[in-house]
PDB file of C-alpha atoms in Angstrom:
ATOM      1  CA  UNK Y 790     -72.523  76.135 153.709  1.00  0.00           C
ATOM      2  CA  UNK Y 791     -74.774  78.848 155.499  1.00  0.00           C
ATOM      3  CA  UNK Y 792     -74.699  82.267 154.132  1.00  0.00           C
ATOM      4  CA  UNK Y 793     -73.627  84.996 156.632  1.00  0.00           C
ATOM      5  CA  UNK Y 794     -75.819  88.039 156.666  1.00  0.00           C
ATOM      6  CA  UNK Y 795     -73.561  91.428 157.052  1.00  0.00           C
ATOM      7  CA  UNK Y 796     -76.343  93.423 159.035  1.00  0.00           C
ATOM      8  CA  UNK Y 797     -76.232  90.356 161.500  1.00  0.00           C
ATOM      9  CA  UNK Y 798     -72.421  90.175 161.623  1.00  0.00           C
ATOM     10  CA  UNK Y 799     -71.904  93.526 162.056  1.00  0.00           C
ATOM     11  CA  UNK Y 800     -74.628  93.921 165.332  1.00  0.00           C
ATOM     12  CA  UNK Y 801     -72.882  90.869 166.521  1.00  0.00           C
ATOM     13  CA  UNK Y 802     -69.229  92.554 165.778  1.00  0.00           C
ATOM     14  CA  UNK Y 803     -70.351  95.806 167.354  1.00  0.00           C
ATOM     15  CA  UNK Y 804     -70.644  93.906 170.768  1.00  0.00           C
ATOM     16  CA  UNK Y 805     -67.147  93.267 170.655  1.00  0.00           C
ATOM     17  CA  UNK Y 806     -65.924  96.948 171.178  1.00  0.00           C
ATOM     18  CA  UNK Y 807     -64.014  97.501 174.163  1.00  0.00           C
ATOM     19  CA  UNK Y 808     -64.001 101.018 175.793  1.00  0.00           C
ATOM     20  CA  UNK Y 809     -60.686 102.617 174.935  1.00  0.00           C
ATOM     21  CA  UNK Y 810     -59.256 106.044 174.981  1.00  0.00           C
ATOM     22  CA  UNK Y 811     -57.769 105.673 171.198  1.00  0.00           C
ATOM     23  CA  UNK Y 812     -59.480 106.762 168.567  1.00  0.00           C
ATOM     24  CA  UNK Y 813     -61.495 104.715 166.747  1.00  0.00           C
ATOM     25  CA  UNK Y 814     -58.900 105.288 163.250  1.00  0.00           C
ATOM     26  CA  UNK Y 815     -56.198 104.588 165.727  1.00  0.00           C
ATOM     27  CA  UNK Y 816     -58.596 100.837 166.900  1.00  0.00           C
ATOM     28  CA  UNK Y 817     -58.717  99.973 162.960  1.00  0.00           C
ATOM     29  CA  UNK Y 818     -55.395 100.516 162.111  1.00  0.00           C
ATOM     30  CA  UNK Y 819     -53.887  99.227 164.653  1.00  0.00           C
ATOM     31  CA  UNK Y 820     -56.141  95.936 165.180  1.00  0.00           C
ATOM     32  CA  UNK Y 821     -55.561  95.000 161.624  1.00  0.00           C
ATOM     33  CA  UNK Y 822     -51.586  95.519 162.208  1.00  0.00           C
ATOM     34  CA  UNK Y 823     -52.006  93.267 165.548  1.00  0.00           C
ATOM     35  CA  UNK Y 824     -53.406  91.184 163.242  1.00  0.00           C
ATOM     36  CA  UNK Y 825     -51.021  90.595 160.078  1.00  0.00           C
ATOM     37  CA  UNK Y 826     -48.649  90.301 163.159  1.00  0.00           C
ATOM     38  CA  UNK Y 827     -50.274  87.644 164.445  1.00  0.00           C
ATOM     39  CA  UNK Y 828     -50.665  85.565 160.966  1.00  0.00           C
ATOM     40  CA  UNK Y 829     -46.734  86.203 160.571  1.00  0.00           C
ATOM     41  CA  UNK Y 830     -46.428  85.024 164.294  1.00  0.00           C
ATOM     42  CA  UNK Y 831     -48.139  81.366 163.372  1.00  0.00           C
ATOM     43  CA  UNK Y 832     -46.823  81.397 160.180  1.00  0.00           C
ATOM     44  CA  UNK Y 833     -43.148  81.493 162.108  1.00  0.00           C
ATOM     45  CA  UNK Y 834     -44.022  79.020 164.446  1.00  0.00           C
ATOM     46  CA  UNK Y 835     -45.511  76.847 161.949  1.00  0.00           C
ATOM     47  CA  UNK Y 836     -42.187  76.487 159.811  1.00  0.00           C
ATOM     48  CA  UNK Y 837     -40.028  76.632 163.562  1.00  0.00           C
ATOM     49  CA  UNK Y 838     -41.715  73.876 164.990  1.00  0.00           C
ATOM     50  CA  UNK Y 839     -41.669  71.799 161.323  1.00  0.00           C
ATOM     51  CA  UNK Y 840     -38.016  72.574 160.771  1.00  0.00           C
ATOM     52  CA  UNK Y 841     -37.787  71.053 164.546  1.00  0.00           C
ATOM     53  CA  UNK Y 842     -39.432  68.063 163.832  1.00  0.00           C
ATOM     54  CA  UNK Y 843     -37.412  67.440 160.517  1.00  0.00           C
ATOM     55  CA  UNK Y 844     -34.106  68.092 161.419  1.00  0.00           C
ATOM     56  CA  UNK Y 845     -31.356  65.748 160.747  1.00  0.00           C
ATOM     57  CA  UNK Y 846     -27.682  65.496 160.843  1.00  0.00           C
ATOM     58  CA  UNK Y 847     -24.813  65.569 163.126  1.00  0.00           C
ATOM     59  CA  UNK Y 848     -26.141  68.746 165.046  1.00  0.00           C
ATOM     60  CA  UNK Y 849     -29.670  67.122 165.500  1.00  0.00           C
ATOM     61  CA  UNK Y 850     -29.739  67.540 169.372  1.00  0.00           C
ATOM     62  CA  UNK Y 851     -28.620  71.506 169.203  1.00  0.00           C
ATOM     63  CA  UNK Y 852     -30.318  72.120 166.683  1.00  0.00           C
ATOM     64  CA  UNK Y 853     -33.714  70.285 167.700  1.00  0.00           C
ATOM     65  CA  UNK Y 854     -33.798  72.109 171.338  1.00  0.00           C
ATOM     66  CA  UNK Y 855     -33.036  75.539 169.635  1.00  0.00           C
ATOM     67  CA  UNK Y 856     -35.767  75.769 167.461  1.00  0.00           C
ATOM     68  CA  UNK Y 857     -38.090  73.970 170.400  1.00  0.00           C
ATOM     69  CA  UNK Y 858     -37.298  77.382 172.588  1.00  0.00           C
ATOM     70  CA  UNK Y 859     -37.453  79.538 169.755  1.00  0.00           C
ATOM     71  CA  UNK Y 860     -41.107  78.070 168.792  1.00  0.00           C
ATOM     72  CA  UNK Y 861     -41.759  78.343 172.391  1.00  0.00           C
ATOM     73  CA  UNK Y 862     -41.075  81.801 172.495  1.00  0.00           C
ATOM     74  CA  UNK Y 863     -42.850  82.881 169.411  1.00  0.00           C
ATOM     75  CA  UNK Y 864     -45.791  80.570 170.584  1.00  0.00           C
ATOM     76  CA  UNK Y 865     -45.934  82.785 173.524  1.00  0.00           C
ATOM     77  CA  UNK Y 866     -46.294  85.820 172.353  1.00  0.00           C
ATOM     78  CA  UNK Y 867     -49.726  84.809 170.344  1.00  0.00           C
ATOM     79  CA  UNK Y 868     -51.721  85.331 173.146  1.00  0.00           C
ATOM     80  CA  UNK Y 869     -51.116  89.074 173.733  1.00  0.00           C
ATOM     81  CA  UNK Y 870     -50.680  90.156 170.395  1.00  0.00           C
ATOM     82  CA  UNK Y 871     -54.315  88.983 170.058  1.00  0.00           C
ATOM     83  CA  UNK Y 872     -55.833  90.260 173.185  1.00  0.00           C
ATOM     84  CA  UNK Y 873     -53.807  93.103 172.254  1.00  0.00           C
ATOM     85  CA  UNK Y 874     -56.127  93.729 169.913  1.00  0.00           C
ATOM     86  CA  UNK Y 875     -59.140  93.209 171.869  1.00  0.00           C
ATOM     87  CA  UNK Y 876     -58.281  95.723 174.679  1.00  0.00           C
ATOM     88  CA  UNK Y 877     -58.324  98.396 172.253  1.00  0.00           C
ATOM     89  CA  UNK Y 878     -61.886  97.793 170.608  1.00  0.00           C
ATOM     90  CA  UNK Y 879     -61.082  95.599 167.494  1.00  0.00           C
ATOM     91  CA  UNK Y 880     -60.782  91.854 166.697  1.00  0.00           C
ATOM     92  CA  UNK Y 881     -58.371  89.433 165.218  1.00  0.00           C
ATOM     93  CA  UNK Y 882     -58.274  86.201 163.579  1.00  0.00           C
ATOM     94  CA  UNK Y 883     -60.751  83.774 163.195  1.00  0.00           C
ATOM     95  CA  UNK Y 884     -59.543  81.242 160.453  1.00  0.00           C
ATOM     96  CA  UNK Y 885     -56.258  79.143 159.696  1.00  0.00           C
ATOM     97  CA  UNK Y 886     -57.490  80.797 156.157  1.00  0.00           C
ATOM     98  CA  UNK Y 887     -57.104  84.192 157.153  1.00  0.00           C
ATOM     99  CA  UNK Y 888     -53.797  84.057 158.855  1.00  0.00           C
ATOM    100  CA  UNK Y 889     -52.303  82.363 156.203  1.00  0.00           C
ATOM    101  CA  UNK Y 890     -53.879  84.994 153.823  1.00  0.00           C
ATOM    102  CA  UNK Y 891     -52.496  87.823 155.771  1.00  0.00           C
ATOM    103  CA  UNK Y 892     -49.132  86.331 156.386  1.00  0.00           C
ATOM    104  CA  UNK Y 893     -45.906  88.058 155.333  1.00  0.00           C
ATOM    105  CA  UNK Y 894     -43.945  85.215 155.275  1.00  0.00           C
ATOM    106  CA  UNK Y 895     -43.192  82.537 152.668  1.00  0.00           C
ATOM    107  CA  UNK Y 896     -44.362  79.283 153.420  1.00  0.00           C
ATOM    108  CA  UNK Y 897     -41.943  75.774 152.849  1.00  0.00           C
ATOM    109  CA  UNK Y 898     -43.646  73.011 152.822  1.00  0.00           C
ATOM    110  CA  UNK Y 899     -40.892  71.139 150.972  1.00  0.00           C
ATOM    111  CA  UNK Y 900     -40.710  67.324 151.346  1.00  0.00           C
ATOM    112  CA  UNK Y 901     -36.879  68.031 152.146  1.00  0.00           C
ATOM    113  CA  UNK Y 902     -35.166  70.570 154.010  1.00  0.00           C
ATOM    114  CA  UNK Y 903     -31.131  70.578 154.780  1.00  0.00           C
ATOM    115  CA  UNK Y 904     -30.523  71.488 158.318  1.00  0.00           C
ATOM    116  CA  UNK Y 905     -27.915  74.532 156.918  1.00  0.00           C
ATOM    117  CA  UNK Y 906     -30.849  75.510 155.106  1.00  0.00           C
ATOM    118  CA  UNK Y 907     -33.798  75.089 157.830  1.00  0.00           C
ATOM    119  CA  UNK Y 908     -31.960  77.439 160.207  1.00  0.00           C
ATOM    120  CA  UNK Y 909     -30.471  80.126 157.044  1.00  0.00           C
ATOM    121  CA  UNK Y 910     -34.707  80.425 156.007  1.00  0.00           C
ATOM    122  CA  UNK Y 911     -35.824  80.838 159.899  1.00  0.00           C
ATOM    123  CA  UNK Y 912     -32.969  83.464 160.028  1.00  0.00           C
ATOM    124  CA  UNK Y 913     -34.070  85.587 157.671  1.00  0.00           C
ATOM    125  CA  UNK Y 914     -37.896  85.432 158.542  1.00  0.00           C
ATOM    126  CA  UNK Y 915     -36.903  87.062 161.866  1.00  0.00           C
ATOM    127  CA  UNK Y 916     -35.294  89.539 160.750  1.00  0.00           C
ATOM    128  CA  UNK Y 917     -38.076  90.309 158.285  1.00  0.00           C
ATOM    129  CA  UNK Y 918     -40.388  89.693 161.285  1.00  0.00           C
ATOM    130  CA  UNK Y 919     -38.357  92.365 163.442  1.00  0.00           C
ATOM    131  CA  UNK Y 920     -38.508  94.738 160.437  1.00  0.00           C
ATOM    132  CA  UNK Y 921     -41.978  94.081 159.849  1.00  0.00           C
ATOM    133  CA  UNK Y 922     -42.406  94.968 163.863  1.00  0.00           C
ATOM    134  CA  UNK Y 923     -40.218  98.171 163.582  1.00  0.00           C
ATOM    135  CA  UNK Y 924     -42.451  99.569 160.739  1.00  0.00           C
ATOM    136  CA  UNK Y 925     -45.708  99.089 162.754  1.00  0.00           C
ATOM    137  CA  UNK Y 926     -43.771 100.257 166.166  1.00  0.00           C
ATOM    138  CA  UNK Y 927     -43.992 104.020 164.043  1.00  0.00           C
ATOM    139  CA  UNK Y 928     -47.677 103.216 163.418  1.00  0.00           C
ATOM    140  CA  UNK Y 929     -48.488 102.704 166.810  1.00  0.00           C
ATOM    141  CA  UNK Y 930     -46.366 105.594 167.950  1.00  0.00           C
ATOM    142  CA  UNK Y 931     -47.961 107.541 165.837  1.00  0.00           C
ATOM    143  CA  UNK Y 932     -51.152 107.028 167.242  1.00  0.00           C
ATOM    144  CA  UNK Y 933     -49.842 107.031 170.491  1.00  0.00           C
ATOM    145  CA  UNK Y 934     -50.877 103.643 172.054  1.00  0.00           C
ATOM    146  CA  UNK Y 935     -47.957 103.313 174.189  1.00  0.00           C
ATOM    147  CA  UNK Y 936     -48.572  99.871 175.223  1.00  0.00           C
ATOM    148  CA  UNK Y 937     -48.695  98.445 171.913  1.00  0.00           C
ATOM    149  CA  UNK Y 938     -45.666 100.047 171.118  1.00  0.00           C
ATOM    150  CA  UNK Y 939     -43.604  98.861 174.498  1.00  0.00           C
ATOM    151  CA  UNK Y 940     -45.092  95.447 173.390  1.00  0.00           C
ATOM    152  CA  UNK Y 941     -43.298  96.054 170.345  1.00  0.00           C
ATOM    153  CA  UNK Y 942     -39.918  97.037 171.774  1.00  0.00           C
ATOM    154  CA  UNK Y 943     -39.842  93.238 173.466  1.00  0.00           C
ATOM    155  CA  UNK Y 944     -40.823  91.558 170.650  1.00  0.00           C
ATOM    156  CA  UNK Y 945     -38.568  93.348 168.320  1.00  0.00           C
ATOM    157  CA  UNK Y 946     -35.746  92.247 170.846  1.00  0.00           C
ATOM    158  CA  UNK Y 947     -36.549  88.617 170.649  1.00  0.00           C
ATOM    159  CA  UNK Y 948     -36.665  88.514 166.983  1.00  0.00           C
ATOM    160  CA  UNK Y 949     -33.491  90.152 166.612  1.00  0.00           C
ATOM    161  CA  UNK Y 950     -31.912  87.341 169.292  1.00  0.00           C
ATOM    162  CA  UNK Y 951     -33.653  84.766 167.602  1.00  0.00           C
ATOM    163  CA  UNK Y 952     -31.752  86.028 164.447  1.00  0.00           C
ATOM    164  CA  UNK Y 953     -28.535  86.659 165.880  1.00  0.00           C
ATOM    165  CA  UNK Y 954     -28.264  82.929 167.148  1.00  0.00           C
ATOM    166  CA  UNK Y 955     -29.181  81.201 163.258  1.00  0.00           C
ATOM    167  CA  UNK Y 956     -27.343  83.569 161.963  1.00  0.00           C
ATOM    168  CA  UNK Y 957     -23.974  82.236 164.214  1.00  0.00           C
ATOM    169  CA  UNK Y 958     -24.680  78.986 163.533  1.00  0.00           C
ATOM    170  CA  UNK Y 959     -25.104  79.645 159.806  1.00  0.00           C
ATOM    171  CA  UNK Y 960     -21.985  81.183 159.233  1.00  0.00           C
ATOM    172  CA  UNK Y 961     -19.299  79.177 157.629  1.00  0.00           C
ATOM    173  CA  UNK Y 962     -15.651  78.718 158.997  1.00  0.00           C
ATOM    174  CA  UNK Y 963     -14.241  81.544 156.941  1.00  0.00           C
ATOM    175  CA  UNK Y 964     -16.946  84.047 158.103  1.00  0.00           C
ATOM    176  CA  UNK Y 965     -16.524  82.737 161.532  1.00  0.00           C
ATOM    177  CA  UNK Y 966     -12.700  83.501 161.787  1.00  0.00           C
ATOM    178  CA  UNK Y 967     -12.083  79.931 162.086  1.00  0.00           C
TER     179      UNK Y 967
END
């Protein structure tokens, strides 16, 4: 494997700034956030879109098209959390290695799944996924970069809607009122 060389990498980095108006504390910071973001965004989708392929039961059909619009939607938002990034000077990720090294959220890679238990664990990784969200929304306020932080406002919405509908369908009949 070739060795990189740092003074090379960081020449070659260096012609990835974009002009902004943010400081360049305000770049770091909030690159590297746009970044753990985005490793917790394809972890997410990862686990959605194997829960979706594994499910079983009665439910299968529900259940199946949920989490296909629900990986949908967090496959969508990839895109701009990375160029995020790079309209405010800094860079993202670059290896399956490094998102899953940055990632926030556990992995399952379990042979075996039950579907009560699929939709329970994708439950509570968006809500730790909107939390996650609200903490950096007061980063990015406080640096003022409005526009990452009205991204953040959407995203935090989806999240919580994503979580609100597992967590309906996770409730038993006695929570339910039924």
């Amino acid at each position: 494997m070739a060795k990189s060389n740092p003074a090379r990498s960081r020449v070659e980095s260096d012609r990835l700034n974009t002009p902004t108006d943010l400081s360049p504390e305000a770049t770091k910071v909030i690159s590297e956030g746009l970044t753990v973001l985005l490793s917790d965004l394809f972890a997410l989708y990862l686990k959605t879109k194997n829960f979706h392929w594994h499910m079983s039961g009665p439910h299968f059909r529900d259940y199946h098209l949920l989490l296909d619009e629900q990986s949908d939607e967090i496959f969508a938002i990839t895109d701009d959390v990375a160029e995020r990034a790079r309209k405010i000077g800094g860079t993202t990720l670059r290896s399956l290695g490094e998102a899953k090294a940055k990632s926030r959220l556990a992995d399952n890679d379990a042979e075996y799944v039950s579907p009560i238990d699929m939709l329970a664990e994708l439950r509570d990784d968006n809500k730790t996924l909107a939390a996650n969200m609200r903490e950096f929304h007061e980063v990015t306020d406080e640096h003022k970069d409005v526009s990452t932080t009205s991204l953040l406002e959407e995203w935090i919405d989806q999240a919580e809607r994503r979580t609100w509908f597992l967590y309906e369908i996770t409730r038993t009949a006695t929570q339910s009122g039924h």
